[in-house]
Amino acid sequence: MIKKLILITSISTAIIMTGCSQNEESQPDAETQNENTEKTDKQENQEKTGDLSAFLQSFEGTVNHVHGIGYIQPDTGTAFATHSGLKFYQDGDWLETKEQFNDYMGFTAVDNGFYTSGHPGEDSDLPNPLGLKRSTDGGQTLEDLGFEGESDFHTMGVGYKNHAVYLMNIQPNSELDAGFYRSLDDGETWEAIEAAGISTSPFALAVHPTDENVVAASTQNGIYLSKDGGQTFEPVQENIQGTALYFEEERLYFATYSSEPKLKSINLKDTTTETLSLPEIGNQAILYVVKNPDNEDEITLLSSDGETDHAFISTDGGENWKQVLDQGKTISE
């Protein structure tokens, strides 16, 4: 999901921008069946993204300039895409990768890894900028999907399961003019998007996890939703600064900022809205919000005061929050 310019006049800042058996005794009980199912799900997820344990090491320090968060492998915790590689918060501890300290922009987690753009780190021999990249092994390797050495896509969204890529191209490159585009085949082909109904450039884009034609945009003037592949957008909430976006199958979560930050969700079928409780973040803007795809009660939120980043995690659907990042400094248990 951000990688954007967010204008918040009240704090005077600019932020850049998941058959029955005949022998009953041979049948496992329900608890054992559930354990086996859980193990299978975890194994399938690791097969998608690879075993990250050997790729990670303990980390203690500063996490700032975050340009995306998500669950690229739920067992590994929340991934934070920073200007110095991926950092992870997992069960009270902070971890980081042992290499690939790239400046990740446009970072979006999907069911088998993540998509990103940005710039190579000092340990990398990748072209600058990165163009469009995909990783299916937790960031150990980055697959080129185009535009290496040409483009750095700050504003980009990718569907968690459908992998539909929507992005805003700021400057023309060898294939795309400036404007909105989408690709449904991992960058093999691109389709220009009219984006009628949006009057200003978006700070963030989010794509529905399974419906490739549903995409949301947050702008200086509000939150907008498209159901026709980005050709036309209708307002969800207008006349207010839009910030973070996140899709579930039936809901869109969105953050706004006026005199204070707010986090809401809208039912995509009946358009009813709900307001979520927030941690004590004062006048900070909410830049990113994501939910654990394996645990709907686990939410990670990242906010900023314009200079430093702050992160909070809730394991009860937002009723209570635990701070894990304070003014960019990691907090471990």
Short mmCIF file of C-alpha atoms in Angstrom, two decimals:
data_model
loop_
_atom_site.label_atom_id
_atom_site.label_comp_id
_atom_site.label_asym_id
_atom_site.label_seq_id
_atom_site.Cartn_x
_atom_site.Cartn_y
_atom_site.Cartn_z
CA MET A 1 0.00 0.00 0.00
CA ILE A 2 1.90 5.07 0.48
CA LYS A 3 5.05 6.44 -0.41
CA LYS A 4 3.43 9.73 -0.85
CA LEU A 5 3.22 13.33 -0.03
CA ILE A 6 0.82 14.01 2.82
CA LEU A 7 -0.04 17.60 3.57
CA ILE A 8 -1.19 18.25 7.09
CA THR A 9 -1.37 21.97 7.72
CA SER A 10 -2.12 21.71 11.42
CA ILE A 11 1.24 20.14 12.11
CA SER A 12 3.02 21.88 9.25
CA THR A 13 4.67 18.84 7.78
CA ALA A 14 5.12 16.97 4.51
CA ILE A 15 5.55 13.22 4.62
CA ILE A 16 6.91 11.28 1.62
CA MET A 17 5.44 9.39 0.49
CA THR A 18 -2.71 -9.23 3.26
CA GLY A 19 -15.83 -40.02 4.88
CA CYS A 20 -15.97 -41.35 8.17
CA SER A 21 -13.65 -44.17 9.14
CA GLN A 22 -15.02 -47.58 10.01
CA ASN A 23 -12.68 -47.70 13.00
CA GLU A 24 -13.37 -44.80 15.35
CA GLU A 25 -10.18 -45.45 17.33
CA SER A 26 -8.12 -44.73 14.22
CA GLN A 27 -9.72 -41.31 13.77
CA PRO A 28 -7.89 -38.35 15.35
CA ASP A 29 -9.95 -36.23 17.68
CA ALA A 30 -11.10 -32.75 16.74
CA GLU A 31 -8.24 -31.06 18.58
CA THR A 32 -5.66 -33.17 16.78
CA GLN A 33 -7.34 -32.49 13.44
CA ASN A 34 -7.25 -28.76 14.10
CA GLU A 35 -3.55 -28.94 15.01
CA ASN A 36 -2.81 -30.87 11.82
CA THR A 37 -4.76 -28.34 9.77
CA GLU A 38 -2.91 -25.46 11.41
CA LYS A 39 0.43 -27.10 10.70
CA THR A 40 -0.58 -27.64 7.09
CA ASP A 41 -1.59 -24.01 6.67
CA LYS A 42 1.72 -22.84 8.11
CA GLN A 43 3.67 -25.22 5.90
CA GLU A 44 1.80 -24.01 2.82
CA ASN A 45 2.54 -20.41 3.71
CA GLN A 46 6.23 -21.14 4.17
CA GLU A 47 6.27 -22.90 0.81
CA LYS A 48 4.96 -19.67 -0.70
CA THR A 49 7.48 -17.32 0.85
CA GLY A 50 10.35 -19.55 1.95
CA ASP A 51 11.79 -20.10 5.42
CA LEU A 52 12.96 -16.70 6.59
CA SER A 53 14.56 -17.79 9.87
CA ALA A 54 18.08 -18.09 8.44
CA PHE A 55 17.69 -14.75 6.65
CA LEU A 56 16.86 -12.74 9.77
CA GLN A 57 18.87 -11.48 12.70
CA SER A 58 18.15 -9.56 15.88
CA PHE A 59 17.72 -5.83 15.51
CA GLU A 60 17.72 -2.93 17.91
CA GLY A 61 17.87 0.62 16.74
CA THR A 62 15.96 3.14 14.70
CA VAL A 63 13.17 2.52 12.20
CA ASN A 64 12.24 5.59 10.22
CA HIS A 65 11.27 6.49 6.67
CA VAL A 66 8.83 3.57 6.54
CA HIS A 67 7.18 3.22 3.12
CA GLY A 68 4.90 0.27 3.70
CA ILE A 69 4.03 -2.43 6.23
CA GLY A 70 2.48 -5.86 5.84
CA TYR A 71 2.51 -9.57 6.60
CA ILE A 72 4.63 -11.28 3.96
CA GLN A 73 4.71 -14.36 6.22
CA PRO A 74 2.42 -14.09 9.26
CA ASP A 75 4.64 -16.32 11.45
CA THR A 76 7.45 -13.80 10.97
CA GLY A 77 5.35 -10.90 12.22
CA THR A 78 4.84 -7.49 10.69
CA ALA A 79 7.30 -6.40 8.02
CA PHE A 80 8.30 -2.73 7.90
CA ALA A 81 9.75 -1.55 4.60
CA THR A 82 12.35 1.11 5.41
CA HIS A 83 15.08 3.04 3.66
CA SER A 84 17.56 0.47 4.99
CA GLY A 85 15.78 -2.80 4.23
CA LEU A 86 13.08 -4.88 5.88
CA LYS A 87 12.59 -4.86 9.65
CA PHE A 88 10.19 -7.26 11.40
CA TYR A 89 8.33 -7.09 14.68
CA GLN A 90 7.70 -10.64 15.89
CA ASP A 91 6.34 -11.74 19.28
CA GLY A 92 7.95 -8.91 21.20
CA ASP A 93 11.25 -8.84 19.33
CA TRP A 94 12.61 -6.85 16.42
CA LEU A 95 14.47 -8.54 13.55
CA GLU A 96 16.05 -7.41 10.30
CA THR A 97 17.35 -9.09 7.19
CA LYS A 98 21.02 -10.01 6.96
CA GLU A 99 21.35 -8.46 3.52
CA GLN A 100 19.32 -6.61 0.88
CA PHE A 101 19.31 -3.33 2.79
CA ASN A 102 17.43 -1.58 0.00
CA ASP A 103 15.40 1.58 0.24
CA TYR A 104 11.97 0.08 -0.36
CA MET A 105 9.22 2.29 -1.79
CA GLY A 106 5.72 1.35 -2.88
CA PHE A 107 5.96 -1.77 -0.71
CA THR A 108 2.88 -4.01 -0.71
CA ALA A 109 2.64 -7.45 0.94
CA VAL A 110 0.81 -10.24 -0.90
CA ASP A 111 0.00 -13.88 -0.18
CA ASN A 112 3.32 -15.16 -1.53
CA GLY A 113 5.66 -12.29 -0.74
CA PHE A 114 5.69 -8.65 -1.71
CA TYR A 115 5.97 -6.13 -4.53
CA THR A 116 8.12 -3.04 -4.25
CA SER A 117 10.08 -0.30 -5.92
CA GLY A 118 12.76 2.03 -4.57
CA HIS A 119 16.53 2.23 -4.61
CA PRO A 120 19.32 -0.32 -4.04
CA GLY A 121 21.20 -0.45 -0.74
CA GLU A 122 24.93 -0.14 -0.32
CA ASP A 123 25.24 -3.96 -0.30
CA SER A 124 23.40 -4.30 -3.61
CA ASP A 125 24.52 -4.28 -7.23
CA LEU A 126 20.98 -3.71 -8.52
CA PRO A 127 20.36 -0.78 -10.90
CA ASN A 128 19.15 2.51 -9.45
CA PRO A 129 16.21 2.98 -9.28
CA LEU A 130 14.87 -0.51 -8.78
CA GLY A 131 11.86 -0.22 -11.08
CA LEU A 132 9.16 -2.76 -10.26
CA LYS A 133 10.30 -5.75 -8.21
CA ARG A 134 8.67 -8.87 -6.74
CA SER A 135 9.98 -11.21 -4.05
CA THR A 136 8.59 -14.66 -3.25
CA ASP A 137 11.25 -15.64 -0.72
CA GLY A 138 10.82 -12.94 1.89
CA GLY A 139 13.18 -10.47 0.27
CA GLN A 140 16.17 -12.74 -0.13
CA THR A 141 15.97 -12.21 -3.88
CA LEU A 142 14.17 -9.60 -5.99
CA GLU A 143 12.68 -10.49 -9.38
CA ASP A 144 12.70 -7.78 -12.02
CA LEU A 145 9.26 -6.96 -13.45
CA GLY A 146 10.42 -3.99 -15.48
CA PHE A 147 11.73 -0.43 -15.45
CA GLU A 148 15.10 -1.15 -13.82
CA GLY A 149 17.21 1.97 -13.83
CA GLU A 150 14.22 4.05 -14.98
CA SER A 151 11.48 4.44 -12.41
CA ASP A 152 10.86 4.58 -8.68
CA PHE A 153 7.16 4.05 -8.00
CA HIS A 154 6.17 5.65 -4.70
CA THR A 155 2.41 5.31 -5.11
CA MET A 156 1.53 1.68 -5.80
CA GLY A 157 -1.00 -0.91 -4.66
CA VAL A 158 -1.21 -4.66 -5.30
CA GLY A 159 -4.07 -7.07 -4.60
CA TYR A 160 -3.20 -9.54 -1.84
CA LYS A 161 -4.43 -12.62 -3.77
CA ASN A 162 -5.01 -11.42 -7.35
CA HIS A 163 -1.69 -9.54 -7.57
CA ALA A 164 -3.22 -6.83 -9.73
CA VAL A 165 -0.74 -3.93 -9.78
CA TYR A 166 -1.97 -0.33 -9.81
CA LEU A 167 0.50 2.53 -9.81
CA MET A 168 1.05 6.17 -10.55
CA ASN A 169 3.96 6.93 -12.84
CA ILE A 170 5.31 10.40 -12.09
CA GLN A 171 7.78 10.69 -14.96
CA PRO A 172 7.65 9.04 -18.39
CA ASN A 173 9.87 6.01 -18.95
CA SER A 174 10.61 3.81 -21.95
CA GLU A 175 7.15 2.22 -21.85
CA LEU A 176 4.78 4.43 -19.86
CA ASP A 177 3.86 8.08 -20.04
CA ALA A 178 3.14 9.94 -16.83
CA GLY A 179 -0.19 8.89 -15.34
CA PHE A 180 -2.17 6.03 -13.79
CA TYR A 181 -1.69 2.43 -14.94
CA ARG A 182 -2.55 -1.12 -14.00
CA SER A 183 -1.13 -4.54 -14.89
CA LEU A 184 -2.90 -7.86 -14.40
CA ASP A 185 0.03 -10.01 -15.56
CA ASP A 186 2.97 -8.90 -13.41
CA GLY A 187 4.09 -6.12 -15.70
CA GLU A 188 3.94 -7.96 -19.02
CA THR A 189 1.32 -5.50 -20.24
CA TRP A 190 0.01 -2.19 -18.90
CA GLU A 191 -3.34 -0.45 -19.24
CA ALA A 192 -3.76 3.29 -18.84
CA ILE A 193 -6.36 4.32 -16.25
CA GLU A 194 -8.48 7.43 -16.63
CA ALA A 195 -9.12 7.84 -12.87
CA ALA A 196 -12.05 10.17 -13.49
CA GLY A 197 -13.38 11.65 -10.26
CA ILE A 198 -9.97 12.22 -8.67
CA SER A 199 -8.84 15.81 -8.97
CA THR A 200 -5.47 15.53 -7.24
CA SER A 201 -2.67 12.98 -7.25
CA PRO A 202 -3.21 10.16 -4.73
CA PHE A 203 -0.97 9.62 -1.75
CA ALA A 204 -1.91 5.94 -1.52
CA LEU A 205 -3.54 3.20 -3.59
CA ALA A 206 -5.02 -0.06 -2.30
CA VAL A 207 -6.36 -2.98 -4.34
CA HIS A 208 -9.07 -5.42 -3.31
CA PRO A 209 -7.58 -8.83 -2.44
CA THR A 210 -9.63 -10.83 -4.97
CA ASP A 211 -11.50 -8.39 -7.24
CA GLU A 212 -8.96 -6.90 -9.60
CA ASN A 213 -11.36 -4.12 -10.62
CA VAL A 214 -11.83 -2.66 -7.14
CA VAL A 215 -9.24 -0.08 -6.10
CA ALA A 216 -9.19 2.76 -3.57
CA ALA A 217 -7.24 6.01 -3.51
CA SER A 218 -6.54 8.51 -0.74
CA THR A 219 -5.90 12.10 -1.75
CA GLN A 220 -5.66 15.55 -0.31
CA ASN A 221 -9.40 15.88 -0.86
CA GLY A 222 -10.61 12.57 0.54
CA ILE A 223 -11.05 8.83 0.05
CA TYR A 224 -12.26 7.48 -3.31
CA LEU A 225 -13.35 4.04 -4.54
CA SER A 226 -13.43 2.56 -8.03
CA LYS A 227 -15.25 -0.61 -9.10
CA ASP A 228 -14.38 -0.44 -12.80
CA GLY A 229 -10.64 -0.93 -12.75
CA GLY A 230 -9.76 2.64 -11.89
CA GLN A 231 -11.53 4.29 -14.79
CA THR A 232 -13.96 6.16 -12.53
CA PHE A 233 -13.87 6.86 -8.79
CA GLU A 234 -16.69 7.74 -6.41
CA PRO A 235 -16.12 9.49 -3.07
CA VAL A 236 -16.19 7.51 0.16
CA GLN A 237 -15.45 10.62 2.21
CA GLU A 238 -14.71 14.05 0.79
CA ASN A 239 -13.32 17.40 1.88
CA ILE A 240 -10.77 15.88 4.24
CA GLN A 241 -7.18 14.70 3.99
CA GLY A 242 -7.05 10.99 3.20
CA THR A 243 -4.08 8.92 4.38
CA ALA A 244 -3.95 5.13 4.95
CA LEU A 245 -5.91 2.43 3.08
CA TYR A 246 -6.38 -1.33 3.57
CA PHE A 247 -8.78 -3.84 1.98
CA GLU A 248 -10.42 -6.91 3.42
CA GLU A 249 -12.77 -9.06 1.33
CA GLU A 250 -15.86 -7.16 2.46
CA ARG A 251 -14.50 -3.94 3.94
CA LEU A 252 -12.23 -1.02 3.15
CA TYR A 253 -10.33 0.52 6.04
CA PHE A 254 -9.29 4.14 5.62
CA ALA A 255 -7.64 6.84 7.70
CA THR A 256 -8.20 10.57 7.46
CA TYR A 257 -6.73 13.66 9.06
CA SER A 258 -8.28 17.00 9.87
CA SER A 259 -7.79 18.40 13.34
CA GLU A 260 -7.11 14.83 14.48
CA PRO A 261 -6.57 11.41 12.92
CA LYS A 262 -9.48 9.01 12.45
CA LEU A 263 -9.65 5.39 11.32
CA LYS A 264 -12.85 4.02 9.81
CA SER A 265 -14.07 1.10 7.74
CA ILE A 266 -16.83 0.88 5.16
CA ASN A 267 -18.83 -2.19 4.21
CA LEU A 268 -18.41 -2.61 0.46
CA LYS A 269 -21.92 -4.04 0.03
CA ASP A 270 -24.19 -1.80 2.08
CA THR A 271 -21.77 1.18 2.52
CA THR A 272 -22.28 1.33 6.30
CA THR A 273 -19.28 2.73 8.16
CA GLU A 274 -17.66 2.04 11.51
CA THR A 275 -15.13 4.06 13.49
CA LEU A 276 -12.23 2.18 15.09
CA SER A 277 -10.59 3.13 18.36
CA LEU A 278 -7.04 4.41 18.14
CA PRO A 279 -4.00 4.37 20.42
CA GLU A 280 -2.97 7.66 21.97
CA ILE A 281 -1.22 9.24 18.97
CA GLY A 282 -2.24 12.84 19.45
CA ASN A 283 -2.06 14.78 16.20
CA GLN A 284 0.03 12.21 14.33
CA ALA A 285 -1.16 11.12 10.90
CA ILE A 286 -1.88 7.44 10.27
CA LEU A 287 0.28 6.43 7.33
CA TYR A 288 -0.33 2.67 7.18
CA VAL A 289 -2.76 0.17 8.65
CA VAL A 290 -2.76 -3.60 7.95
CA LYS A 291 -4.37 -6.71 9.40
CA ASN A 292 -2.84 -10.15 9.86
CA PRO A 293 -4.42 -12.36 7.15
CA ASP A 294 -4.19 -15.34 9.54
CA ASN A 295 -5.68 -13.45 12.51
CA GLU A 296 -8.35 -10.85 11.84
CA ASP A 297 -8.01 -9.44 15.38
CA GLU A 298 -4.37 -8.46 14.87
CA ILE A 299 -3.87 -4.97 13.48
CA THR A 300 -0.66 -3.03 12.94
CA LEU A 301 -0.76 0.74 12.61
CA LEU A 302 2.04 3.15 11.74
CA SER A 303 1.74 6.87 12.37
CA SER A 304 4.04 9.86 12.00
CA ASP A 305 4.48 13.23 13.62
CA GLY A 306 6.15 14.52 10.46
CA GLU A 307 9.65 13.76 11.61
CA THR A 308 9.63 10.30 13.23
CA ASP A 309 7.55 7.15 12.94
CA HIS A 310 5.50 5.40 15.62
CA ALA A 311 3.99 1.88 15.44
CA PHE A 312 1.29 0.12 17.45
CA ILE A 313 -0.13 -3.40 17.41
CA SER A 314 -3.53 -4.61 18.63
CA THR A 315 -4.44 -8.28 19.07
CA ASP A 316 -8.09 -7.69 20.00
CA GLY A 317 -9.42 -5.86 16.96
CA GLY A 318 -8.31 -2.41 18.05
CA GLU A 319 -9.70 -2.35 21.58
CA ASN A 320 -6.21 -2.22 23.10
CA TRP A 321 -2.91 -1.20 21.58
CA LYS A 322 0.74 -1.89 22.35
CA GLN A 323 3.39 0.52 21.15
CA VAL A 324 6.35 -1.16 19.44
CA LEU A 325 8.00 1.88 17.86
CA ASP A 326 8.38 5.23 19.60
CA GLN A 327 9.82 8.17 17.68
CA GLY A 328 11.54 5.68 15.41
CA LYS A 329 13.10 3.72 18.29
CA THR A 330 12.33 0.02 18.56
CA ILE A 331 10.58 -1.30 21.68
CA SER A 332 11.15 -4.95 22.55
CA GLU A 333 9.70 -6.99 25.40
#
